Amino acid sequence: MARGIGGIAAIFLEEHAVLEAARKTKSEGFTKFDAISPYPIHGMEEACDIKRSWIPYVTFVTGTIGLVSGLLLTWWTSAVSWPINVGGKPFFSLPAFIPIIFELTILFAALSSVGALFYACGLPKIDPPVIDPDLTSHKFAIFVPENDTGYDVAKLERMFKDLGAVEVKKVAEY
Amino acid sequence: MSDTHSHHDHDHDEQELAAKKAARPKIEHDNKFWLSLDQYQQNPEFKKLAETEFLSSPLKEEDDSANEGWARREFLKLMGASLAMATAGCIRRPVEKIIPYNKQPEEVVLGVPNFYTTTYFDGSEAIGVLVKTREGRPLKIEGNPSHPISQGGTTARAQASLLGLYDPDRLRAPKKNLFNEKRSNKDGIGISWDDMDKNISEQLKKGAVVVLTGALTSPATRSVVSEFGQAFGAEHVAWEPFTHEEIREGQKSCYGDDLVPGYRFDRAQMIVSLDADFLGAWLTPATFTKQFSKTRKDLGKMSRLVMFDSSYSLTGANADIRVRIKPSQQLDVAMGLAHEIVVNKGRSSYAGNSNAKSVLSAFAGTAKKLGIEEELFKRIADDLWENKGQSLVVAGGLQTLTADAVELQIAVNFLNSILENDGKTVEGRSGNSSLKSSNKELLALIKNMEQGKVKTLIIHRTNPMYALSSSAGFAEAIKKVEMVITTSERDDEVAQAAHYVAPDNHPMETWSDAEVTAGVFGLQQPTIRPMYDTRSFQLSLMTWAFLANKGPKRLLAYETFFDYLKNYWKEEIHPKQGRGQSFDDFWNQALQEGFVGESVNSSARSFRAEALNQVKKSKDKTGYELVLYPTIQLGDGSNNNIAWLHELPDPVTKVCWDNYVCVSLATSQKLKIKNGSVVQLTVNNKKIDLPVHIQPGLHDEVLAVAIGYGRTHVGRVGNGVGQNSYELASVSNGNLVYSGQETQVTVLNKTYKLAQTQEHHSMEGRQIVVEATLKDYEKKKEHIIHRHPIWSIWSGHAYNGNKWAMAVDLNSCTGCSACVVACQAENNIPVVGKKYVMQGREMHWIRIDRYYTGTPENPSAVFQPLMCQHCDNAPCETVCPVLATVHTDDGLNAMVYNRCVGTRYCSNNCPYKVRRFNWFNYVKKIEKPLHLALNPEVTVRMRGVMEKCTFCVQRIKEAKNEARIDSRPLKDGDIKTACQTACPAEAIVFGDMNDSESRVSKMFKHERSYALLEEWNAAPSVRYLAKIRNNGKESASSDPESKGGHS
Amino acid sequence: MIKRNQLIIGNKSFKDITDDICAPVERFPSKGWVGLFLGAKTLLIFYIFVLGMVLANGMGLLGVNHPVAWGTMIITFVFWIGIGHAGTLISAILFLFRQKWRTSVARTAEAMTVFAVMTAGLFPLLHTGRPWLDFWLFPYPNQRGPLWVNFRSPLLWDVFAVSTYATVSMVFWYIGLVPDFATIKDRAKNKVRRMVYGALSLGWKGTARNWSHYEMLYLLLAGLSAPLVLSVHTIVSFDFSVAGLPGWHTTIFPPYFVAGAIFSGFAMVITLMTLVRIGFPQFKDYITIDHMEVMNKIIMTTGMMVGYAYASEFFVAWYSGNPYERYAFLNRAGVPGTSGDYAWSYWIMVTCNVIIPQLFWFKWARRNIPTMFIVSIFVNIGMWFERFVITVTSLHNDFLPSNWGNYAWSFWDGAVLFGSFGMFLTLFLLYLRLVPAISIAEIKPVLDVGKDKKGGH
Amino acid sequence: MPIKTLNIFELKTKPQHEITGHRMQHRHDVRNFGGMVFIILFAAFSVLTTGCKFQPGWGYNKGYSPEQPIPFDHSIHVSKHNIQCQYCHNQVERSTHSNIPALSTCMNCHMQVKTDSPHIQKLRDAYDKGASVEWVKVHMLPDFVRFNHAAHLKKGVNCQTCHGAIETMSRVTQNADLSMGWCINCHRQPENNAPLNCTTCHY
């Protein structure tokens, strides 16, 4: 996502207030704005019109890869690379390999999903700009970047004040 | 880098060697004669090894503790290839030096073993053996299959004698003891052979010399001793604990010949043994087991063994009918049987003999009196008569050395004569006349010593200071002797009292011969250059005579005993046995085969009726009676410093590392004692404290104690293990009494834990050892075994080519445990010691399980050798995470030590629990030069790896390669596992299951054969043949149907 | 969701919550904490020494022998792995069931999981004969042919299961921590803390877009962990049930072990929570008696499941008609005619796991801190003995009576067992000190503060 | 039992360089720190695996060619004078070990041949003293591996297969790495129908 973009940010104290604000901002036709909150707010996705996360697709695909690679690993090593008679069992004793395959599936899926989150949220960041330290504790904010269509400081400031923002400040970069 | 390293280390080594060389005394070995050894002396790396390995005293281990682990491991592999270690520093590139021979000894092929025939003599039995050597290093003892008497059989002790050769506690040089005048204190110093010989020869000139030896079975040695006697007017007294004097006296008074007759169990259909433990530790067990087992293979004419047992002996355990008695009843039983036959049934030529009748009449109604089932007693008597001519009654051993030991022998001889066994199953002519040791003579000698009539006493291979009860007064008497010389190979009890210790060679280092039985002579040839500065007993006598310049020419003529021996054979043996061969051929053949001659046939001898009059009915005793018995492990205790034997559990009690007093269940309840509670035995004022072992099947008035323990000066292994029960023997009218003495028991408020390798004795009704009576078997045939329907969802792997398998005939196995020691010797199996045996960490790859069946009052025992079963569906393999144990395409369950990480899961999942884990780095504990006994063909395991029976895979490989090199197919019998070769009963058969003609596949098809835990479908490659008991009953004490062994 | 008391009492504002939860991290540690920590650390050092000795001298130091080749180390391994499970259960499965009450205990339960698994993971590695070769258990290309590993061996399944479980639960835990780390960073007064927690928070900003991805991932991880946690103890149970030993070779092990694991895990949570409530009184408002009661209910339920398993084992043994099986179980209970050497351990197990938890039928017991603490301790003991019973009594008397023998318990066995607690407690106490013990970001939505009536449910 | 440390080498030595290399490129790039971690891990893994796959030399002594006390020259003896291997290594067909010839064997010829050379004199002195020559061992298998010369010869494997073109070597050099994989590769070939059992070499 954008880095080093300036813009305007409004701080709220109430969850429903910031929800309101988000809805309003959206209806005003802003698209690039974002809401910041100490915890996930129920209904904020619609409010900011954020699409459903695409991480599950990653999980599914990598999970499948894990499954297949588990199958290949067990099959190739025990039946192809060096088949050995172990306890009179078949070289490819599938039932005995299932646990391995399962674990690899989970491992691949879980780790790559996390990787996906890192990518999606551009993590990790060293020392990102902070609008207000309390935003991770008990305050909420709406941030509108200056490159957003119809960006107008005065208009926005007025709008947020009306929505009950305790503070509206210009942000050099966020 | 590494090179400079190596050089440095190398120089360092050189210095060490130089130092050692300097420290090493000059040796004159009497080994000029042995070609190969002779050449070894010229080849440097062997010298080098000799110095580094052979002479490093265990006391200065730290010399090279730096590269200990490496040095030893490398040694195994590299000495095998005759490569000397130069250094063993960095792991990545250990720079090693290869030092070739200077001249190639023609019979040495590096890494290919040579076998030498020789004879092992333990005081009673001379066994023909082969010694496997590699590059001049004896590694293993095998029976000599072509030997006419022992026929390839060995005993646990014979197998273990190898370790005695490398015993670190052997004396490395002659020794002199300085005594204070009261001889109460001494100070040992080293002395050179020359000085010692000078002093001794001076002393000998004073005369009044006595040579006290153990039984001398070697004719040449006997002749040296007698000629030495002529030289100094020396008297020769032979004594050792097992004199077999009672037998000889019995024979003398009954038939007039002073010898131990030859017993032929292979010809006997009905055997009655009165406390003669002929399968265990009496007389010649290897030979007897061989003979006995022959009569058990063909169930059509299977022999019957009846044992009247006052201890629970191995023979008792194998008996078809075992009757528990106490020593004072032995005579009653023998005469009772005679009475039954002669008087009650009026059978035999003596039926009309009034004198005999009157003697016998005193023993009427024995069975009732002794509380023996009368029916049974009658039947035994009848069986004896019905099998007359092929029945055999024997008695003997310490258990029978009661006050009336000789009467017992007379009674036994009488029985054998009336049953017309004499000349058939008892051979007067082919007996062993060389077992001449005598208690009486010893006691007489002691008198002379006390009266100062003995100036010089030379003691060889006998140990009255330990094995003779102190009441005989030897310890006091010996102080009255001016000079005592002993040839003990170690600083033992006798050496403590001797002025000079002239250490003898180990039998494997020296030449000798043996009279196995009348007419059969064995040769004993050295298989290694004497390791230390020692000298053979015979050469010592010859040297002393030579220095004193006395005695017959022959004695003085030769420089070495070998020359003497060879000449003796030329003059004495060759004429009789030569059969017209030239002496050289004769000699070479004797060396080749290890023996000459054959046992002579005997005919019936006439029984001197008057002998019977000596037999008096002694009054019945009540109260506890002592029984002293030898164990199969330690015998008389002379080889008490061999750890293998201490670790070997007693086949019946399963206890190791101790002796103890066996009491019956009832007695233990009466005395309120448990296993391990300590009691004090008092036998005419001699007291001894012993832990209790509750032994089912003992007579309630018997206290049985093993001899051979409690040595004080045998070495670090044997010292202080157990109690010396020889002390309990007592002197009565000029003879020694061991058993049957009245004994008081006081329960002490102490306990002492015994190390027992098997603590549960019942089969819990499971089908483990299948046992049936002969009658039962004839009726049910294969149905004595409960078979399980088995099916599998998967076909399994095919085994083309070989499929190795093993069959064990439980009907032949006597539990003698020779296989256990043989396996230990072959496979470098560590000894863990009492503490860890108690924690269940013994390492034996093959163990012998013993179960009791029947009532706890008088149970019968069954034995089951258990080794890795090499299952086709091996449970251990499936669970090993690193593929350290997998299956080979010839059906072996491979154990790959260097892949094993030691999860021990395999052991858990093994239903037979035959896998052993190296809990500690046992191999590090092996003390030089014991490591020379390690078999270079078998990997030495480090700590943290699992190990188990491999079916002697190294032997399989060896045989296969030999076959390949001679481009011939491998044939059945080419491969013999260590346990198989050791087994005197031929109970173990190994071979290829895919070869339908092989012995093993035939045994697999036998109707008595079954797989252990068959229903578990591990599909073992080992099968057992059911045990058959010929006790004339309908159903065995353990009937498979009656035990819920099905599922 | 049934009507229940408020999850968090003393109606807090967001600010209060943040302050309360961050307090232990920001404030100087209390005497109690320091005392406990020093104790735990000493035990840990002792533990390290003990393991060093075992490593240097070999497994022989412990009581393992022939026939009982597995002992304290494996028993304790299963014990700790079991403990771990409650954590994942609470954080993952209860999350999927939308059990809001989990939020106050989830964080700590997960921490417990991570540390328990770490403690457990050490044992299988160290109990081998040659631990320095343990890397052979991983299938990596090598110069031996290449020679691979035996994927049929339950121990290898363990390697995969346990390592996967450790990794995933650690990641899960950490992901949960990220926003809270951000909170601490933003509150940080001094530079170092700011930097450290800044790094840990990965620069989390908490924008709506991030949150939507974040919640999705959390859901996914929960979804993945749920089957994972079940598979792990199932596979641990395979270590026994795949072997053929009477007493091991039984199909009920997987559910039986999982139930047992949850049982012991919750007991441990109770133990720790009571301690946390004592150590950090301000948490009493978040970890309320209600929370405790719910968990006690679960303890009683799972306890009865375990009891049922014990009973059915006997039934199956009898019903199978397999004499070995029958003997094994009669022997456990010490029925006359068997050796019954370990009957005592069996009855300790039954008492602690089945009988004592019945106390929780009574509400007062469920809601009384000292009572539940004592019960939880008993359950912990009982569950260790359950593993002891399974491992030792099955091994000590198996097929051939000639093999029968007992475990040679030694000083080192005890040392290893107790030392492992040193490791666990040290880690746990450090966690309480350095990491917000309750998920700040998760607990806030649970409040109704600042929601208009439409919002939330 | 010596631990085959080679695999530890695989783990330790090689990956180091790779990792540092990557770090150099990525230090300043803060944006995808995560990516960096991934790349490093991947690099480490790939090096670990491919490393031992394609560089079988590690920890083995392929090419080891120590200086010998006497610079014995196989090329002269074998190629020039056509002396059969088995003339000196005369037990190789009977034993698992191929013996280094006894000095007497050398002296068979060198009583007459090249007696003036200082090396031969050195040899002669040793021989007369009844001493020997300390050759440096070149081909060394790890412990607990058993290799049977006789068996392989009988099967028709010639010396060169393992020892390389020994007949051309003026100083003996280790030709193959003698790793287990190397043995197995040959035993695997169906045409050799050689056993692949563990017990073939380990017992």
JSON list of C-alpha atoms in Angstrom, two decimals, chain B residues 757-764 766-768 836 839-842 847 849-851 864 866 877-883 897-905 907-917 919-921 942-946 1012-1013 1015-1016 1044-1047, chain C residues 54-71 127-134 136-137 144 147-156 238-240 242-245 248 321-324 327 337 339 395 398-406 408:
[
{"chain": "B", "resi": 757, "resn": "THR", "atom": "CA", "xyz": [17.81, -63.00, 35.23]},
{"chain": "B", "resi": 758, "resn": "GLN", "atom": "CA", "xyz": [14.39, -64.64, 35.25]},
{"chain": "B", "resi": 759, "resn": "GLU", "atom": "CA", "xyz": [12.05, -63.86, 38.10]},
{"chain": "B", "resi": 760, "resn": "HIS", "atom": "CA", "xyz": [8.84, -65.41, 36.84]},
{"chain": "B", "resi": 761, "resn": "HIS", "atom": "CA", "xyz": [8.77, -69.18, 36.49]},
{"chain": "B", "resi": 762, "resn": "SER", "atom": "CA", "xyz": [5.31, -70.18, 35.30]},
{"chain": "B", "resi": 763, "resn": "MET", "atom": "CA", "xyz": [4.15, -70.10, 31.69]},
{"chain": "B", "resi": 764, "resn": "GLU", "atom": "CA", "xyz": [0.84, -68.61, 32.82]},
{"chain": "B", "resi": 766, "resn": "ARG", "atom": "CA", "xyz": [0.46, -69.76, 27.49]},
{"chain": "B", "resi": 767, "resn": "GLN", "atom": "CA", "xyz": [1.78, -71.94, 24.72]},
{"chain": "B", "resi": 768, "resn": "ILE", "atom": "CA", "xyz": [5.46, -71.14, 25.09]},
{"chain": "B", "resi": 836, "resn": "TYR", "atom": "CA", "xyz": [23.29, -54.02, 36.24]},
{"chain": "B", "resi": 839, "resn": "GLN", "atom": "CA", "xyz": [18.56, -53.76, 36.90]},
{"chain": "B", "resi": 840, "resn": "GLY", "atom": "CA", "xyz": [17.75, -56.13, 34.05]},
{"chain": "B", "resi": 841, "resn": "ARG", "atom": "CA", "xyz": [20.55, -55.09, 31.74]},
{"chain": "B", "resi": 842, "resn": "GLU", "atom": "CA", "xyz": [22.38, -58.32, 30.99]},
{"chain": "B", "resi": 847, "resn": "ARG", "atom": "CA", "xyz": [19.30, -66.74, 26.76]},
{"chain": "B", "resi": 849, "resn": "ASP", "atom": "CA", "xyz": [14.40, -69.54, 29.59]},
{"chain": "B", "resi": 850, "resn": "ARG", "atom": "CA", "xyz": [13.51, -72.04, 32.25]},
{"chain": "B", "resi": 851, "resn": "TYR", "atom": "CA", "xyz": [9.91, -72.68, 33.24]},
{"chain": "B", "resi": 864, "resn": "GLN", "atom": "CA", "xyz": [13.94, -72.88, 25.93]},
{"chain": "B", "resi": 866, "resn": "LEU", "atom": "CA", "xyz": [15.67, -67.85, 23.01]},
{"chain": "B", "resi": 877, "resn": "GLU", "atom": "CA", "xyz": [11.66, -53.09, 11.96]},
{"chain": "B", "resi": 878, "resn": "THR", "atom": "CA", "xyz": [8.37, -51.31, 11.42]},
{"chain": "B", "resi": 879, "resn": "VAL", "atom": "CA", "xyz": [8.91, -49.00, 14.35]},
{"chain": "B", "resi": 880, "resn": "CYS", "atom": "CA", "xyz": [12.54, -48.06, 13.84]},
{"chain": "B", "resi": 881, "resn": "PRO", "atom": "CA", "xyz": [12.48, -44.46, 12.60]},
{"chain": "B", "resi": 882, "resn": "VAL", "atom": "CA", "xyz": [15.93, -44.52, 10.98]},
{"chain": "B", "resi": 883, "resn": "LEU", "atom": "CA", "xyz": [15.89, -47.89, 9.21]},
{"chain": "B", "resi": 897, "resn": "TYR", "atom": "CA", "xyz": [24.71, -50.57, 14.66]},
{"chain": "B", "resi": 898, "resn": "ASN", "atom": "CA", "xyz": [26.17, -47.52, 12.99]},
{"chain": "B", "resi": 899, "resn": "ARG", "atom": "CA", "xyz": [22.74, -46.33, 11.87]},
{"chain": "B", "resi": 900, "resn": "CYS", "atom": "CA", "xyz": [21.07, -46.89, 15.25]},
{"chain": "B", "resi": 901, "resn": "VAL", "atom": "CA", "xyz": [20.28, -43.79, 17.26]},
{"chain": "B", "resi": 902, "resn": "GLY", "atom": "CA", "xyz": [18.87, -45.80, 20.15]},
{"chain": "B", "resi": 903, "resn": "THR", "atom": "CA", "xyz": [15.17, -45.02, 20.47]},
{"chain": "B", "resi": 904, "resn": "ARG", "atom": "CA", "xyz": [14.70, -48.54, 21.93]},
{"chain": "B", "resi": 905, "resn": "TYR", "atom": "CA", "xyz": [11.28, -48.70, 20.30]},
{"chain": "B", "resi": 907, "resn": "SER", "atom": "CA", "xyz": [12.93, -53.57, 21.99]},
{"chain": "B", "resi": 908, "resn": "ASN", "atom": "CA", "xyz": [9.51, -52.49, 23.23]},
{"chain": "B", "resi": 909, "resn": "ASN", "atom": "CA", "xyz": [7.79, -53.89, 20.19]},
{"chain": "B", "resi": 910, "resn": "CYS", "atom": "CA", "xyz": [9.66, -57.20, 20.21]},
{"chain": "B", "resi": 911, "resn": "PRO", "atom": "CA", "xyz": [7.27, -59.82, 21.61]},
{"chain": "B", "resi": 912, "resn": "TYR", "atom": "CA", "xyz": [10.24, -62.02, 22.50]},
{"chain": "B", "resi": 913, "resn": "LYS", "atom": "CA", "xyz": [12.27, -59.22, 24.09]},
{"chain": "B", "resi": 914, "resn": "VAL", "atom": "CA", "xyz": [15.52, -60.52, 22.66]},
{"chain": "B", "resi": 915, "resn": "ARG", "atom": "CA", "xyz": [17.03, -57.14, 21.90]},
{"chain": "B", "resi": 916, "resn": "ARG", "atom": "CA", "xyz": [19.73, -55.73, 24.14]},
{"chain": "B", "resi": 917, "resn": "PHE", "atom": "CA", "xyz": [20.67, -52.10, 24.57]},
{"chain": "B", "resi": 919, "resn": "TRP", "atom": "CA", "xyz": [23.07, -48.50, 28.36]},
{"chain": "B", "resi": 920, "resn": "PHE", "atom": "CA", "xyz": [26.66, -47.41, 28.93]},
{"chain": "B", "resi": 921, "resn": "ASN", "atom": "CA", "xyz": [29.89, -47.52, 26.99]},
{"chain": "B", "resi": 942, "resn": "MET", "atom": "CA", "xyz": [29.32, -48.36, 21.51]},
{"chain": "B", "resi": 943, "resn": "ARG", "atom": "CA", "xyz": [26.92, -46.95, 24.06]},
{"chain": "B", "resi": 944, "resn": "GLY", "atom": "CA", "xyz": [23.45, -46.04, 22.92]},
{"chain": "B", "resi": 945, "resn": "VAL", "atom": "CA", "xyz": [22.95, -48.65, 20.23]},
{"chain": "B", "resi": 946, "resn": "MET", "atom": "CA", "xyz": [20.68, -51.67, 20.20]},
{"chain": "B", "resi": 1012, "resn": "LEU", "atom": "CA", "xyz": [6.72, -69.20, 19.35]},
{"chain": "B", "resi": 1013, "resn": "LEU", "atom": "CA", "xyz": [3.67, -66.88, 19.69]},
{"chain": "B", "resi": 1015, "resn": "GLU", "atom": "CA", "xyz": [-0.85, -66.47, 16.58]},
{"chain": "B", "resi": 1016, "resn": "TRP", "atom": "CA", "xyz": [0.96, -63.15, 16.66]},
{"chain": "B", "resi": 1044, "resn": "GLY", "atom": "CA", "xyz": [-5.67, -70.95, 27.15]},
{"chain": "B", "resi": 1045, "resn": "GLY", "atom": "CA", "xyz": [-2.86, -70.33, 24.74]},
{"chain": "B", "resi": 1046, "resn": "HIS", "atom": "CA", "xyz": [-5.31, -69.67, 21.95]},
{"chain": "B", "resi": 1047, "resn": "SER", "atom": "CA", "xyz": [-6.79, -66.45, 20.69]},
{"chain": "C", "resi": 54, "resn": "VAL", "atom": "CA", "xyz": [22.44, -38.24, 31.32]},
{"chain": "C", "resi": 55, "resn": "LEU", "atom": "CA", "xyz": [23.93, -37.08, 28.04]},
{"chain": "C", "resi": 56, "resn": "ALA", "atom": "CA", "xyz": [27.46, -37.69, 29.26]},
{"chain": "C", "resi": 57, "resn": "ASN", "atom": "CA", "xyz": [26.92, -41.10, 30.83]},
{"chain": "C", "resi": 58, "resn": "GLY", "atom": "CA", "xyz": [24.13, -42.62, 28.81]},
{"chain": "C", "resi": 59, "resn": "MET", "atom": "CA", "xyz": [20.52, -43.55, 29.34]},
{"chain": "C", "resi": 60, "resn": "GLY", "atom": "CA", "xyz": [21.69, -46.15, 31.83]},
{"chain": "C", "resi": 61, "resn": "LEU", "atom": "CA", "xyz": [21.43, -43.51, 34.53]},
{"chain": "C", "resi": 62, "resn": "LEU", "atom": "CA", "xyz": [17.67, -43.67, 34.32]},
{"chain": "C", "resi": 63, "resn": "GLY", "atom": "CA", "xyz": [15.62, -46.67, 35.32]},
{"chain": "C", "resi": 64, "resn": "VAL", "atom": "CA", "xyz": [14.98, -47.80, 31.78]},
{"chain": "C", "resi": 65, "resn": "ASN", "atom": "CA", "xyz": [16.01, -51.41, 31.29]},
{"chain": "C", "resi": 66, "resn": "HIS", "atom": "CA", "xyz": [15.06, -54.68, 29.70]},
{"chain": "C", "resi": 67, "resn": "PRO", "atom": "CA", "xyz": [12.07, -55.19, 29.36]},
{"chain": "C", "resi": 68, "resn": "VAL", "atom": "CA", "xyz": [10.97, -51.65, 30.27]},
{"chain": "C", "resi": 69, "resn": "ALA", "atom": "CA", "xyz": [12.91, -49.76, 27.60]},
{"chain": "C", "resi": 70, "resn": "TRP", "atom": "CA", "xyz": [10.83, -46.60, 27.81]},
{"chain": "C", "resi": 71, "resn": "GLY", "atom": "CA", "xyz": [10.46, -44.75, 31.07]},
{"chain": "C", "resi": 127, "resn": "HIS", "atom": "CA", "xyz": [15.97, -40.12, 25.38]},
{"chain": "C", "resi": 128, "resn": "THR", "atom": "CA", "xyz": [17.73, -41.68, 22.41]},
{"chain": "C", "resi": 129, "resn": "GLY", "atom": "CA", "xyz": [20.91, -43.60, 22.99]},
{"chain": "C", "resi": 130, "resn": "ARG", "atom": "CA", "xyz": [22.94, -41.28, 20.77]},
{"chain": "C", "resi": 131, "resn": "PRO", "atom": "CA", "xyz": [21.19, -37.89, 20.83]},
{"chain": "C", "resi": 132, "resn": "TRP", "atom": "CA", "xyz": [23.92, -36.28, 18.75]},
{"chain": "C", "resi": 133, "resn": "LEU", "atom": "CA", "xyz": [22.61, -38.31, 15.81]},
{"chain": "C", "resi": 134, "resn": "ASP", "atom": "CA", "xyz": [18.97, -37.30, 16.18]},
{"chain": "C", "resi": 136, "resn": "TRP", "atom": "CA", "xyz": [19.05, -38.72, 11.21]},
{"chain": "C", "resi": 137, "resn": "LEU", "atom": "CA", "xyz": [15.33, -38.68, 11.95]},
{"chain": "C", "resi": 144, "resn": "ARG", "atom": "CA", "xyz": [24.66, -42.60, 2.13]},
{"chain": "C", "resi": 147, "resn": "LEU", "atom": "CA", "xyz": [19.48, -43.46, 2.77]},
{"chain": "C", "resi": 148, "resn": "TRP", "atom": "CA", "xyz": [16.11, -42.08, 3.88]},
{"chain": "C", "resi": 149, "resn": "VAL", "atom": "CA", "xyz": [14.03, -42.65, 6.99]},
{"chain": "C", "resi": 150, "resn": "ASN", "atom": "CA", "xyz": [11.30, -45.12, 7.87]},
{"chain": "C", "resi": 151, "resn": "PHE", "atom": "CA", "xyz": [8.02, -43.30, 7.34]},
{"chain": "C", "resi": 152, "resn": "ARG", "atom": "CA", "xyz": [6.23, -46.31, 8.80]},
{"chain": "C", "resi": 153, "resn": "SER", "atom": "CA", "xyz": [7.54, -45.63, 12.27]},
{"chain": "C", "resi": 154, "resn": "PRO", "atom": "CA", "xyz": [5.21, -43.78, 14.64]},
{"chain": "C", "resi": 155, "resn": "LEU", "atom": "CA", "xyz": [8.27, -42.10, 16.07]},
{"chain": "C", "resi": 156, "resn": "LEU", "atom": "CA", "xyz": [8.82, -40.46, 12.72]},
{"chain": "C", "resi": 238, "resn": "PHE", "atom": "CA", "xyz": [0.06, -44.22, 17.88]},
{"chain": "C", "resi": 239, "resn": "ASP", "atom": "CA", "xyz": [3.52, -44.51, 19.47]},
{"chain": "C", "resi": 240, "resn": "PHE", "atom": "CA", "xyz": [1.80, -47.01, 21.71]},
{"chain": "C", "resi": 242, "resn": "VAL", "atom": "CA", "xyz": [0.76, -49.15, 16.65]},
{"chain": "C", "resi": 243, "resn": "ALA", "atom": "CA", "xyz": [3.07, -51.37, 18.69]},
{"chain": "C", "resi": 244, "resn": "GLY", "atom": "CA", "xyz": [1.80, -54.88, 19.34]},
{"chain": "C", "resi": 245, "resn": "LEU", "atom": "CA", "xyz": [2.17, -54.92, 23.09]},
{"chain": "C", "resi": 248, "resn": "TRP", "atom": "CA", "xyz": [-0.67, -50.72, 24.00]},
{"chain": "C", "resi": 321, "resn": "GLY", "atom": "CA", "xyz": [-10.59, -63.24, 24.63]},
{"chain": "C", "resi": 322, "resn": "ASN", "atom": "CA", "xyz": [-6.90, -62.60, 24.09]},
{"chain": "C", "resi": 323, "resn": "PRO", "atom": "CA", "xyz": [-5.12, -64.05, 27.13]},
{"chain": "C", "resi": 324, "resn": "TYR", "atom": "CA", "xyz": [-2.18, -61.63, 26.85]},
{"chain": "C", "resi": 327, "resn": "TYR", "atom": "CA", "xyz": [-3.52, -60.55, 31.70]},
{"chain": "C", "resi": 337, "resn": "GLY", "atom": "CA", "xyz": [-3.02, -64.20, 40.28]},
{"chain": "C", "resi": 339, "resn": "SER", "atom": "CA", "xyz": [2.14, -59.88, 39.55]},
{"chain": "C", "resi": 395, "resn": "LEU", "atom": "CA", "xyz": [6.05, -53.30, 29.18]},
{"chain": "C", "resi": 398, "resn": "ASP", "atom": "CA", "xyz": [4.37, -58.82, 28.30]},
{"chain": "C", "resi": 399, "resn": "PHE", "atom": "CA", "xyz": [4.21, -62.01, 26.25]},
{"chain": "C", "resi": 400, "resn": "LEU", "atom": "CA", "xyz": [6.89, -64.31, 27.63]},
{"chain": "C", "resi": 401, "resn": "PRO", "atom": "CA", "xyz": [6.91, -64.58, 31.43]},
{"chain": "C", "resi": 402, "resn": "SER", "atom": "CA", "xyz": [10.65, -65.11, 31.27]},
{"chain": "C", "resi": 403, "resn": "ASN", "atom": "CA", "xyz": [11.05, -61.46, 30.24]},
{"chain": "C", "resi": 404, "resn": "TRP", "atom": "CA", "xyz": [9.06, -60.07, 33.06]},
{"chain": "C", "resi": 405, "resn": "GLY", "atom": "CA", "xyz": [10.82, -57.50, 35.14]},
{"chain": "C", "resi": 406, "resn": "ASN", "atom": "CA", "xyz": [10.28, -54.15, 36.77]},
{"chain": "C", "resi": 408, "resn": "ALA", "atom": "CA", "xyz": [14.59, -49.74, 37.92]}
]
